[in-house]
Amino acid sequence: MQSESAVRSHSPKLQEIAKTIRITGWIAFWVQLAFAVVSSLALLFAATGRGFTNQPSRGLGAGIFWAILGIIVLFFSIYWDFLYMRKGRFLANPNPVLHPSKADTVRAIKLGVVASVIGILLTLFGLGSTVGVLVAKSISQPPGVAITDPNKIIRALDVFVLVANVNGIAGHFVGLLAALWLFIRIDHNP
């Protein structure tokens, strides 16, 4: 007679959950990686371009700081997506000894939710400070008159900081959606 754990390891429901975890982790991994690369490149252009100009853009340091923190958390979230794929692979293994427990899997997914929410919060701080600087620059420019103060000009490098923060938010949002999807799928299965 087969033990309960051996029967559970071959159950179609467990195999379906394992496949869902693996595929969701794979999709989230690649989508978040794309957003992280775009965000990193935009921030790299903004940071290196600021050194080439004679007049540094004032006020964008805070946006760059928060974007860097958001990108660091985004790379952690990408690593966490990789761990989802591994957990799915372990669940699909016929050896029940290798299966992570449901509590361990739910705990990992909850940590993914927390990391994504923290990342969204950090990049929202960066986005808010960057938008504030860009709005201040735009309303300080007199309409139809030549600008004599180069610090009041909105440059492409300033917009790159905005792009980095927006892509960071999008990447964290994908991670949040993936973790919530997995949480719902696992929570509704015994």
mmCIF file with all atom_site columns, C-alpha atoms in Angstrom:
data_model
loop_
_atom_site.group_PDB
_atom_site.id
_atom_site.type_symbol
_atom_site.label_atom_id
_atom_site.label_alt_id
_atom_site.label_comp_id
_atom_site.label_asym_id
_atom_site.label_entity_id
_atom_site.label_seq_id
_atom_site.pdbx_PDB_ins_code
_atom_site.Cartn_x
_atom_site.Cartn_y
_atom_site.Cartn_z
_atom_site.occupancy
_atom_site.B_iso_or_equiv
_atom_site.pdbx_formal_charge
_atom_site.auth_seq_id
_atom_site.auth_comp_id
_atom_site.auth_asym_id
_atom_site.auth_atom_id
_atom_site.pdbx_PDB_model_num
ATOM 1   C CA . MET A 1 1   ? 0.000  0.000  0.000   1.00 0.00 ? 1   MET A CA 1
ATOM 2   C CA . GLN A 1 2   ? 1.335  3.435  -0.912  1.00 0.00 ? 2   GLN A CA 1
ATOM 3   C CA . SER A 1 3   ? 1.952  5.994  1.773   1.00 0.00 ? 3   SER A CA 1
ATOM 4   C CA . GLU A 1 4   ? -0.061 9.227  1.810   1.00 0.00 ? 4   GLU A CA 1
ATOM 5   C CA . SER A 1 5   ? 2.985  11.322 0.858   1.00 0.00 ? 5   SER A CA 1
ATOM 6   C CA . ALA A 1 6   ? 3.712  9.112  -2.146  1.00 0.00 ? 6   ALA A CA 1
ATOM 7   C CA . VAL A 1 7   ? 0.114  9.432  -3.345  1.00 0.00 ? 7   VAL A CA 1
ATOM 8   C CA . ARG A 1 8   ? 0.234  13.200 -2.749  1.00 0.00 ? 8   ARG A CA 1
ATOM 9   C CA . SER A 1 9   ? 3.445  13.549 -4.774  1.00 0.00 ? 9   SER A CA 1
ATOM 10  C CA . HIS A 1 10  ? 1.760  12.100 -7.859  1.00 0.00 ? 10  HIS A CA 1
ATOM 11  C CA . SER A 1 11  ? -1.554 13.918 -7.458  1.00 0.00 ? 11  SER A CA 1
ATOM 12  C CA . PRO A 1 12  ? -2.611 15.932 -10.494 1.00 0.00 ? 12  PRO A CA 1
ATOM 13  C CA . LYS A 1 13  ? -3.504 18.903 -8.270  1.00 0.00 ? 13  LYS A CA 1
ATOM 14  C CA . LEU A 1 14  ? 0.027  19.069 -6.837  1.00 0.00 ? 14  LEU A CA 1
ATOM 15  C CA . GLN A 1 15  ? 1.518  18.760 -10.313 1.00 0.00 ? 15  GLN A CA 1
ATOM 16  C CA . GLU A 1 16  ? -0.736 21.585 -11.505 1.00 0.00 ? 16  GLU A CA 1
ATOM 17  C CA . ILE A 1 17  ? 0.345  23.801 -8.592  1.00 0.00 ? 17  ILE A CA 1
ATOM 18  C CA . ALA A 1 18  ? 4.001  22.987 -9.282  1.00 0.00 ? 18  ALA A CA 1
ATOM 19  C CA . LYS A 1 19  ? 3.550  23.901 -12.933 1.00 0.00 ? 19  LYS A CA 1
ATOM 20  C CA . THR A 1 20  ? 1.775  27.147 -12.018 1.00 0.00 ? 20  THR A CA 1
ATOM 21  C CA . ILE A 1 21  ? 4.554  28.157 -9.619  1.00 0.00 ? 21  ILE A CA 1
ATOM 22  C CA . ARG A 1 22  ? 7.255  27.301 -12.146 1.00 0.00 ? 22  ARG A CA 1
ATOM 23  C CA . ILE A 1 23  ? 5.616  29.107 -15.096 1.00 0.00 ? 23  ILE A CA 1
ATOM 24  C CA . THR A 1 24  ? 4.631  32.166 -13.059 1.00 0.00 ? 24  THR A CA 1
ATOM 25  C CA . GLY A 1 25  ? 8.156  32.423 -11.670 1.00 0.00 ? 25  GLY A CA 1
ATOM 26  C CA . TRP A 1 26  ? 9.616  32.079 -15.160 1.00 0.00 ? 26  TRP A CA 1
ATOM 27  C CA . ILE A 1 27  ? 7.363  34.766 -16.678 1.00 0.00 ? 27  ILE A CA 1
ATOM 28  C CA . ALA A 1 28  ? 7.868  37.157 -13.756 1.00 0.00 ? 28  ALA A CA 1
ATOM 29  C CA . PHE A 1 29  ? 11.626 36.561 -13.883 1.00 0.00 ? 29  PHE A CA 1
ATOM 30  C CA . TRP A 1 30  ? 11.977 37.588 -17.522 1.00 0.00 ? 30  TRP A CA 1
ATOM 31  C CA . VAL A 1 31  ? 9.513  40.483 -17.443 1.00 0.00 ? 31  VAL A CA 1
ATOM 32  C CA . GLN A 1 32  ? 11.038 41.927 -14.288 1.00 0.00 ? 32  GLN A CA 1
ATOM 33  C CA . LEU A 1 33  ? 14.525 41.436 -15.691 1.00 0.00 ? 33  LEU A CA 1
ATOM 34  C CA . ALA A 1 34  ? 13.548 43.438 -18.783 1.00 0.00 ? 34  ALA A CA 1
ATOM 35  C CA . PHE A 1 35  ? 12.177 46.274 -16.628 1.00 0.00 ? 35  PHE A CA 1
ATOM 36  C CA . ALA A 1 36  ? 15.278 46.171 -14.416 1.00 0.00 ? 36  ALA A CA 1
ATOM 37  C CA . VAL A 1 37  ? 17.615 46.401 -17.415 1.00 0.00 ? 37  VAL A CA 1
ATOM 38  C CA . VAL A 1 38  ? 15.688 49.334 -18.924 1.00 0.00 ? 38  VAL A CA 1
ATOM 39  C CA . SER A 1 39  ? 15.541 51.077 -15.555 1.00 0.00 ? 39  SER A CA 1
ATOM 40  C CA . SER A 1 40  ? 19.242 50.491 -14.905 1.00 0.00 ? 40  SER A CA 1
ATOM 41  C CA . LEU A 1 41  ? 20.240 51.751 -18.345 1.00 0.00 ? 41  LEU A CA 1
ATOM 42  C CA . ALA A 1 42  ? 18.094 54.876 -18.010 1.00 0.00 ? 42  ALA A CA 1
ATOM 43  C CA . LEU A 1 43  ? 19.600 55.571 -14.606 1.00 0.00 ? 43  LEU A CA 1
ATOM 44  C CA . LEU A 1 44  ? 23.089 54.919 -15.934 1.00 0.00 ? 44  LEU A CA 1
ATOM 45  C CA . PHE A 1 45  ? 22.515 57.408 -18.776 1.00 0.00 ? 45  PHE A CA 1
ATOM 46  C CA . ALA A 1 46  ? 21.188 59.973 -16.304 1.00 0.00 ? 46  ALA A CA 1
ATOM 47  C CA . ALA A 1 47  ? 24.009 59.511 -13.814 1.00 0.00 ? 47  ALA A CA 1
ATOM 48  C CA . THR A 1 48  ? 26.847 59.478 -16.337 1.00 0.00 ? 48  THR A CA 1
ATOM 49  C CA . GLY A 1 49  ? 25.321 62.255 -18.441 1.00 0.00 ? 49  GLY A CA 1
ATOM 50  C CA . ARG A 1 50  ? 25.168 64.548 -15.438 1.00 0.00 ? 50  ARG A CA 1
ATOM 51  C CA . GLY A 1 51  ? 28.953 64.398 -15.206 1.00 0.00 ? 51  GLY A CA 1
ATOM 52  C CA . PHE A 1 52  ? 29.403 65.515 -18.826 1.00 0.00 ? 52  PHE A CA 1
ATOM 53  C CA . THR A 1 53  ? 27.355 68.691 -18.558 1.00 0.00 ? 53  THR A CA 1
ATOM 54  C CA . ASN A 1 54  ? 28.729 71.974 -17.291 1.00 0.00 ? 54  ASN A CA 1
ATOM 55  C CA . GLN A 1 55  ? 25.632 72.723 -15.228 1.00 0.00 ? 55  GLN A CA 1
ATOM 56  C CA . PRO A 1 56  ? 24.546 69.808 -13.085 1.00 0.00 ? 56  PRO A CA 1
ATOM 57  C CA . SER A 1 57  ? 20.814 69.342 -12.782 1.00 0.00 ? 57  SER A CA 1
ATOM 58  C CA . ARG A 1 58  ? 19.778 70.423 -9.309  1.00 0.00 ? 58  ARG A CA 1
ATOM 59  C CA . GLY A 1 59  ? 17.355 68.405 -7.243  1.00 0.00 ? 59  GLY A CA 1
ATOM 60  C CA . LEU A 1 60  ? 17.491 65.095 -9.096  1.00 0.00 ? 60  LEU A CA 1
ATOM 61  C CA . GLY A 1 61  ? 19.878 63.469 -6.633  1.00 0.00 ? 61  GLY A CA 1
ATOM 62  C CA . ALA A 1 62  ? 16.970 62.316 -4.488  1.00 0.00 ? 62  ALA A CA 1
ATOM 63  C CA . GLY A 1 63  ? 15.227 60.768 -7.504  1.00 0.00 ? 63  GLY A CA 1
ATOM 64  C CA . ILE A 1 64  ? 18.419 58.949 -8.446  1.00 0.00 ? 64  ILE A CA 1
ATOM 65  C CA . PHE A 1 65  ? 18.929 57.756 -4.858  1.00 0.00 ? 65  PHE A CA 1
ATOM 66  C CA . TRP A 1 66  ? 15.418 56.300 -4.583  1.00 0.00 ? 66  TRP A CA 1
ATOM 67  C CA . ALA A 1 67  ? 15.678 54.769 -8.065  1.00 0.00 ? 67  ALA A CA 1
ATOM 68  C CA . ILE A 1 68  ? 18.905 52.998 -7.103  1.00 0.00 ? 68  ILE A CA 1
ATOM 69  C CA . LEU A 1 69  ? 17.280 51.591 -3.965  1.00 0.00 ? 69  LEU A CA 1
ATOM 70  C CA . GLY A 1 70  ? 14.246 50.509 -6.017  1.00 0.00 ? 70  GLY A CA 1
ATOM 71  C CA . ILE A 1 71  ? 16.477 48.767 -8.565  1.00 0.00 ? 71  ILE A CA 1
ATOM 72  C CA . ILE A 1 72  ? 18.331 46.923 -5.805  1.00 0.00 ? 72  ILE A CA 1
ATOM 73  C CA . VAL A 1 73  ? 15.023 45.639 -4.439  1.00 0.00 ? 73  VAL A CA 1
ATOM 74  C CA . LEU A 1 74  ? 13.934 44.798 -8.009  1.00 0.00 ? 74  LEU A CA 1
ATOM 75  C CA . PHE A 1 75  ? 16.990 42.600 -8.479  1.00 0.00 ? 75  PHE A CA 1
ATOM 76  C CA . PHE A 1 76  ? 16.171 40.886 -5.180  1.00 0.00 ? 76  PHE A CA 1
ATOM 77  C CA . SER A 1 77  ? 12.656 40.298 -6.495  1.00 0.00 ? 77  SER A CA 1
ATOM 78  C CA . ILE A 1 78  ? 14.103 38.832 -9.701  1.00 0.00 ? 78  ILE A CA 1
ATOM 79  C CA . TYR A 1 79  ? 16.187 36.447 -7.601  1.00 0.00 ? 79  TYR A CA 1
ATOM 80  C CA . TRP A 1 80  ? 13.019 35.577 -5.695  1.00 0.00 ? 80  TRP A CA 1
ATOM 81  C CA . ASP A 1 81  ? 11.289 34.736 -8.993  1.00 0.00 ? 81  ASP A CA 1
ATOM 82  C CA . PHE A 1 82  ? 14.117 32.305 -9.659  1.00 0.00 ? 82  PHE A CA 1
ATOM 83  C CA . LEU A 1 83  ? 13.398 30.710 -6.269  1.00 0.00 ? 83  LEU A CA 1
ATOM 84  C CA . TYR A 1 84  ? 9.734  30.325 -7.277  1.00 0.00 ? 84  TYR A CA 1
ATOM 85  C CA . MET A 1 85  ? 10.881 28.341 -10.307 1.00 0.00 ? 85  MET A CA 1
ATOM 86  C CA . ARG A 1 86  ? 12.992 26.109 -8.052  1.00 0.00 ? 86  ARG A CA 1
ATOM 87  C CA . LYS A 1 87  ? 10.124 25.558 -5.618  1.00 0.00 ? 87  LYS A CA 1
ATOM 88  C CA . GLY A 1 88  ? 7.902  24.562 -8.531  1.00 0.00 ? 88  GLY A CA 1
ATOM 89  C CA . ARG A 1 89  ? 10.552 22.140 -9.738  1.00 0.00 ? 89  ARG A CA 1
ATOM 90  C CA . PHE A 1 90  ? 10.887 20.612 -6.255  1.00 0.00 ? 90  PHE A CA 1
ATOM 91  C CA . LEU A 1 91  ? 7.107  20.222 -5.996  1.00 0.00 ? 91  LEU A CA 1
ATOM 92  C CA . ALA A 1 92  ? 7.023  18.416 -9.342  1.00 0.00 ? 92  ALA A CA 1
ATOM 93  C CA . ASN A 1 93  ? 9.694  15.959 -8.207  1.00 0.00 ? 93  ASN A CA 1
ATOM 94  C CA . PRO A 1 94  ? 8.306  12.454 -7.598  1.00 0.00 ? 94  PRO A CA 1
ATOM 95  C CA . ASN A 1 95  ? 10.337 12.196 -4.384  1.00 0.00 ? 95  ASN A CA 1
ATOM 96  C CA . PRO A 1 96  ? 8.072  13.628 -1.626  1.00 0.00 ? 96  PRO A CA 1
ATOM 97  C CA . VAL A 1 97  ? 11.076 14.275 0.631   1.00 0.00 ? 97  VAL A CA 1
ATOM 98  C CA . LEU A 1 98  ? 12.131 17.126 -1.678  1.00 0.00 ? 98  LEU A CA 1
ATOM 99  C CA . HIS A 1 99  ? 8.723  18.836 -1.588  1.00 0.00 ? 99  HIS A CA 1
ATOM 100 C CA . PRO A 1 100 ? 8.642  22.127 0.288   1.00 0.00 ? 100 PRO A CA 1
ATOM 101 C CA . SER A 1 101 ? 5.795  22.390 2.746   1.00 0.00 ? 101 SER A CA 1
ATOM 102 C CA . LYS A 1 102 ? 2.762  24.501 1.955   1.00 0.00 ? 102 LYS A CA 1
ATOM 103 C CA . ALA A 1 103 ? 3.638  26.809 4.867   1.00 0.00 ? 103 ALA A CA 1
ATOM 104 C CA . ASP A 1 104 ? 7.173  27.289 3.529   1.00 0.00 ? 104 ASP A CA 1
ATOM 105 C CA . THR A 1 105 ? 5.869  28.012 0.041   1.00 0.00 ? 105 THR A CA 1
ATOM 106 C CA . VAL A 1 106 ? 3.273  30.504 1.316   1.00 0.00 ? 106 VAL A CA 1
ATOM 107 C CA . ARG A 1 107 ? 5.940  32.194 3.465   1.00 0.00 ? 107 ARG A CA 1
ATOM 108 C CA . ALA A 1 108 ? 8.191  32.589 0.413   1.00 0.00 ? 108 ALA A CA 1
ATOM 109 C CA . ILE A 1 109 ? 5.350  34.061 -1.615  1.00 0.00 ? 109 ILE A CA 1
ATOM 110 C CA . LYS A 1 110 ? 4.479  36.483 1.203   1.00 0.00 ? 110 LYS A CA 1
ATOM 111 C CA . LEU A 1 111 ? 8.088  37.642 1.238   1.00 0.00 ? 111 LEU A CA 1
ATOM 112 C CA . GLY A 1 112 ? 7.795  38.234 -2.517  1.00 0.00 ? 112 GLY A CA 1
ATOM 113 C CA . VAL A 1 113 ? 4.714  40.407 -1.894  1.00 0.00 ? 113 VAL A CA 1
ATOM 114 C CA . VAL A 1 114 ? 6.542  42.387 0.799   1.00 0.00 ? 114 VAL A CA 1
ATOM 115 C CA . ALA A 1 115 ? 9.611  42.913 -1.410  1.00 0.00 ? 115 ALA A CA 1
ATOM 116 C CA . SER A 1 116 ? 7.437  44.155 -4.286  1.00 0.00 ? 116 SER A CA 1
ATOM 117 C CA . VAL A 1 117 ? 5.484  46.551 -2.062  1.00 0.00 ? 117 VAL A CA 1
ATOM 118 C CA . ILE A 1 118 ? 8.718  47.948 -0.582  1.00 0.00 ? 118 ILE A CA 1
ATOM 119 C CA . GLY A 1 119 ? 10.136 48.332 -4.092  1.00 0.00 ? 119 GLY A CA 1
ATOM 120 C CA . ILE A 1 120 ? 7.011  50.137 -5.290  1.00 0.00 ? 120 ILE A CA 1
ATOM 121 C CA . LEU A 1 121 ? 7.201  52.457 -2.291  1.00 0.00 ? 121 LEU A CA 1
ATOM 122 C CA . LEU A 1 122 ? 10.879 53.282 -2.850  1.00 0.00 ? 122 LEU A CA 1
ATOM 123 C CA . THR A 1 123 ? 10.428 53.989 -6.545  1.00 0.00 ? 123 THR A CA 1
ATOM 124 C CA . LEU A 1 124 ? 7.309  56.047 -5.830  1.00 0.00 ? 124 LEU A CA 1
ATOM 125 C CA . PHE A 1 125 ? 9.464  58.247 -3.578  1.00 0.00 ? 125 PHE A CA 1
ATOM 126 C CA . GLY A 1 126 ? 11.915 58.604 -6.462  1.00 0.00 ? 126 GLY A CA 1
ATOM 127 C CA . LEU A 1 127 ? 9.144  59.302 -8.934  1.00 0.00 ? 127 LEU A CA 1
ATOM 128 C CA . GLY A 1 128 ? 7.573  61.904 -6.662  1.00 0.00 ? 128 GLY A CA 1
ATOM 129 C CA . SER A 1 129 ? 10.809 63.765 -6.099  1.00 0.00 ? 129 SER A CA 1
ATOM 130 C CA . THR A 1 130 ? 11.711 63.648 -9.794  1.00 0.00 ? 130 THR A CA 1
ATOM 131 C CA . VAL A 1 131 ? 8.296  64.869 -10.915 1.00 0.00 ? 131 VAL A CA 1
ATOM 132 C CA . GLY A 1 132 ? 8.514  67.637 -8.320  1.00 0.00 ? 132 GLY A CA 1
ATOM 133 C CA . VAL A 1 133 ? 11.826 68.842 -9.750  1.00 0.00 ? 133 VAL A CA 1
ATOM 134 C CA . LEU A 1 134 ? 10.557 68.655 -13.341 1.00 0.00 ? 134 LEU A CA 1
ATOM 135 C CA . VAL A 1 135 ? 7.362  70.548 -12.489 1.00 0.00 ? 135 VAL A CA 1
ATOM 136 C CA . ALA A 1 136 ? 9.363  73.212 -10.621 1.00 0.00 ? 136 ALA A CA 1
ATOM 137 C CA . LYS A 1 137 ? 11.632 73.620 -13.641 1.00 0.00 ? 137 LYS A CA 1
ATOM 138 C CA . SER A 1 138 ? 8.738  73.793 -16.076 1.00 0.00 ? 138 SER A CA 1
ATOM 139 C CA . ILE A 1 139 ? 6.777  76.450 -14.168 1.00 0.00 ? 139 ILE A CA 1
ATOM 140 C CA . SER A 1 140 ? 9.898  78.552 -13.600 1.00 0.00 ? 140 SER A CA 1
ATOM 141 C CA . GLN A 1 141 ? 10.435 78.957 -17.356 1.00 0.00 ? 141 GLN A CA 1
ATOM 142 C CA . PRO A 1 142 ? 8.885  82.133 -18.714 1.00 0.00 ? 142 PRO A CA 1
ATOM 143 C CA . PRO A 1 143 ? 6.810  81.448 -21.838 1.00 0.00 ? 143 PRO A CA 1
ATOM 144 C CA . GLY A 1 144 ? 8.269  82.646 -25.126 1.00 0.00 ? 144 GLY A CA 1
ATOM 145 C CA . VAL A 1 145 ? 11.402 84.147 -23.594 1.00 0.00 ? 145 VAL A CA 1
ATOM 146 C CA . ALA A 1 146 ? 14.960 82.889 -23.928 1.00 0.00 ? 146 ALA A CA 1
ATOM 147 C CA . ILE A 1 147 ? 16.066 81.077 -20.807 1.00 0.00 ? 147 ILE A CA 1
ATOM 148 C CA . THR A 1 148 ? 19.106 82.645 -19.245 1.00 0.00 ? 148 THR A CA 1
ATOM 149 C CA . ASP A 1 149 ? 19.465 80.234 -16.319 1.00 0.00 ? 149 ASP A CA 1
ATOM 150 C CA . PRO A 1 150 ? 20.544 76.796 -17.613 1.00 0.00 ? 150 PRO A CA 1
ATOM 151 C CA . ASN A 1 151 ? 19.490 75.174 -14.300 1.00 0.00 ? 151 ASN A CA 1
ATOM 152 C CA . LYS A 1 152 ? 15.843 75.835 -15.211 1.00 0.00 ? 152 LYS A CA 1
ATOM 153 C CA . ILE A 1 153 ? 15.950 73.871 -18.461 1.00 0.00 ? 153 ILE A CA 1
ATOM 154 C CA . ILE A 1 154 ? 14.393 70.414 -18.486 1.00 0.00 ? 154 ILE A CA 1
ATOM 155 C CA . ARG A 1 155 ? 16.948 68.210 -20.177 1.00 0.00 ? 155 ARG A CA 1
ATOM 156 C CA . ALA A 1 156 ? 16.690 64.675 -21.520 1.00 0.00 ? 156 ALA A CA 1
ATOM 157 C CA . LEU A 1 157 ? 18.952 63.500 -18.705 1.00 0.00 ? 157 LEU A CA 1
ATOM 158 C CA . ASP A 1 158 ? 16.353 64.720 -16.205 1.00 0.00 ? 158 ASP A CA 1
ATOM 159 C CA . VAL A 1 159 ? 13.688 62.667 -17.942 1.00 0.00 ? 159 VAL A CA 1
ATOM 160 C CA . PHE A 1 160 ? 15.877 59.541 -17.788 1.00 0.00 ? 160 PHE A CA 1
ATOM 161 C CA . VAL A 1 161 ? 15.577 59.603 -13.990 1.00 0.00 ? 161 VAL A CA 1
ATOM 162 C CA . LEU A 1 162 ? 11.808 59.700 -14.415 1.00 0.00 ? 162 LEU A CA 1
ATOM 163 C CA . VAL A 1 163 ? 11.959 56.775 -16.875 1.00 0.00 ? 163 VAL A CA 1
ATOM 164 C CA . ALA A 1 164 ? 14.099 54.752 -14.448 1.00 0.00 ? 164 ALA A CA 1
ATOM 165 C CA . ASN A 1 165 ? 11.588 55.236 -11.633 1.00 0.00 ? 165 ASN A CA 1
ATOM 166 C CA . VAL A 1 166 ? 8.549  54.472 -13.810 1.00 0.00 ? 166 VAL A CA 1
ATOM 167 C CA . ASN A 1 167 ? 10.124 51.257 -15.110 1.00 0.00 ? 167 ASN A CA 1
ATOM 168 C CA . GLY A 1 168 ? 11.069 50.325 -11.555 1.00 0.00 ? 168 GLY A CA 1
ATOM 169 C CA . ILE A 1 169 ? 7.447  50.716 -10.467 1.00 0.00 ? 169 ILE A CA 1
ATOM 170 C CA . ALA A 1 170 ? 6.297  48.615 -13.440 1.00 0.00 ? 170 ALA A CA 1
ATOM 171 C CA . GLY A 1 171 ? 8.807  45.872 -12.614 1.00 0.00 ? 171 GLY A CA 1
ATOM 172 C CA . HIS A 1 172 ? 7.754  45.745 -8.974  1.00 0.00 ? 172 HIS A CA 1
ATOM 173 C CA . PHE A 1 173 ? 4.103  45.724 -10.012 1.00 0.00 ? 173 PHE A CA 1
ATOM 174 C CA . VAL A 1 174 ? 4.739  42.618 -12.145 1.00 0.00 ? 174 VAL A CA 1
ATOM 175 C CA . GLY A 1 175 ? 6.405  40.957 -9.150  1.00 0.00 ? 175 GLY A CA 1
ATOM 176 C CA . LEU A 1 176 ? 3.466  41.888 -6.936  1.00 0.00 ? 176 LEU A CA 1
ATOM 177 C CA . LEU A 1 177 ? 0.961  40.497 -9.433  1.00 0.00 ? 177 LEU A CA 1
ATOM 178 C CA . ALA A 1 178 ? 2.924  37.256 -9.769  1.00 0.00 ? 178 ALA A CA 1
ATOM 179 C CA . ALA A 1 179 ? 3.195  36.783 -6.001  1.00 0.00 ? 179 ALA A CA 1
ATOM 180 C CA . LEU A 1 180 ? -0.483 37.553 -5.431  1.00 0.00 ? 180 LEU A CA 1
ATOM 181 C CA . TRP A 1 181 ? -1.467 35.173 -8.235  1.00 0.00 ? 181 TRP A CA 1
ATOM 182 C CA . LEU A 1 182 ? 0.619  32.397 -6.669  1.00 0.00 ? 182 LEU A CA 1
ATOM 183 C CA . PHE A 1 183 ? -0.755 33.170 -3.226  1.00 0.00 ? 183 PHE A CA 1
ATOM 184 C CA . ILE A 1 184 ? -4.337 32.883 -4.493  1.00 0.00 ? 184 ILE A CA 1
ATOM 185 C CA . ARG A 1 185 ? -3.609 29.661 -6.404  1.00 0.00 ? 185 ARG A CA 1
ATOM 186 C CA . ILE A 1 186 ? -1.906 27.997 -3.437  1.00 0.00 ? 186 ILE A CA 1
ATOM 187 C CA . ASP A 1 187 ? -4.262 29.311 -0.776  1.00 0.00 ? 187 ASP A CA 1
ATOM 188 C CA . HIS A 1 188 ? -7.326 27.841 -2.542  1.00 0.00 ? 188 HIS A CA 1
ATOM 189 C CA . ASN A 1 189 ? -5.752 24.398 -2.794  1.00 0.00 ? 189 ASN A CA 1
ATOM 190 C CA . PRO A 1 190 ? -5.448 22.102 0.218   1.00 0.00 ? 190 PRO A CA 1
#
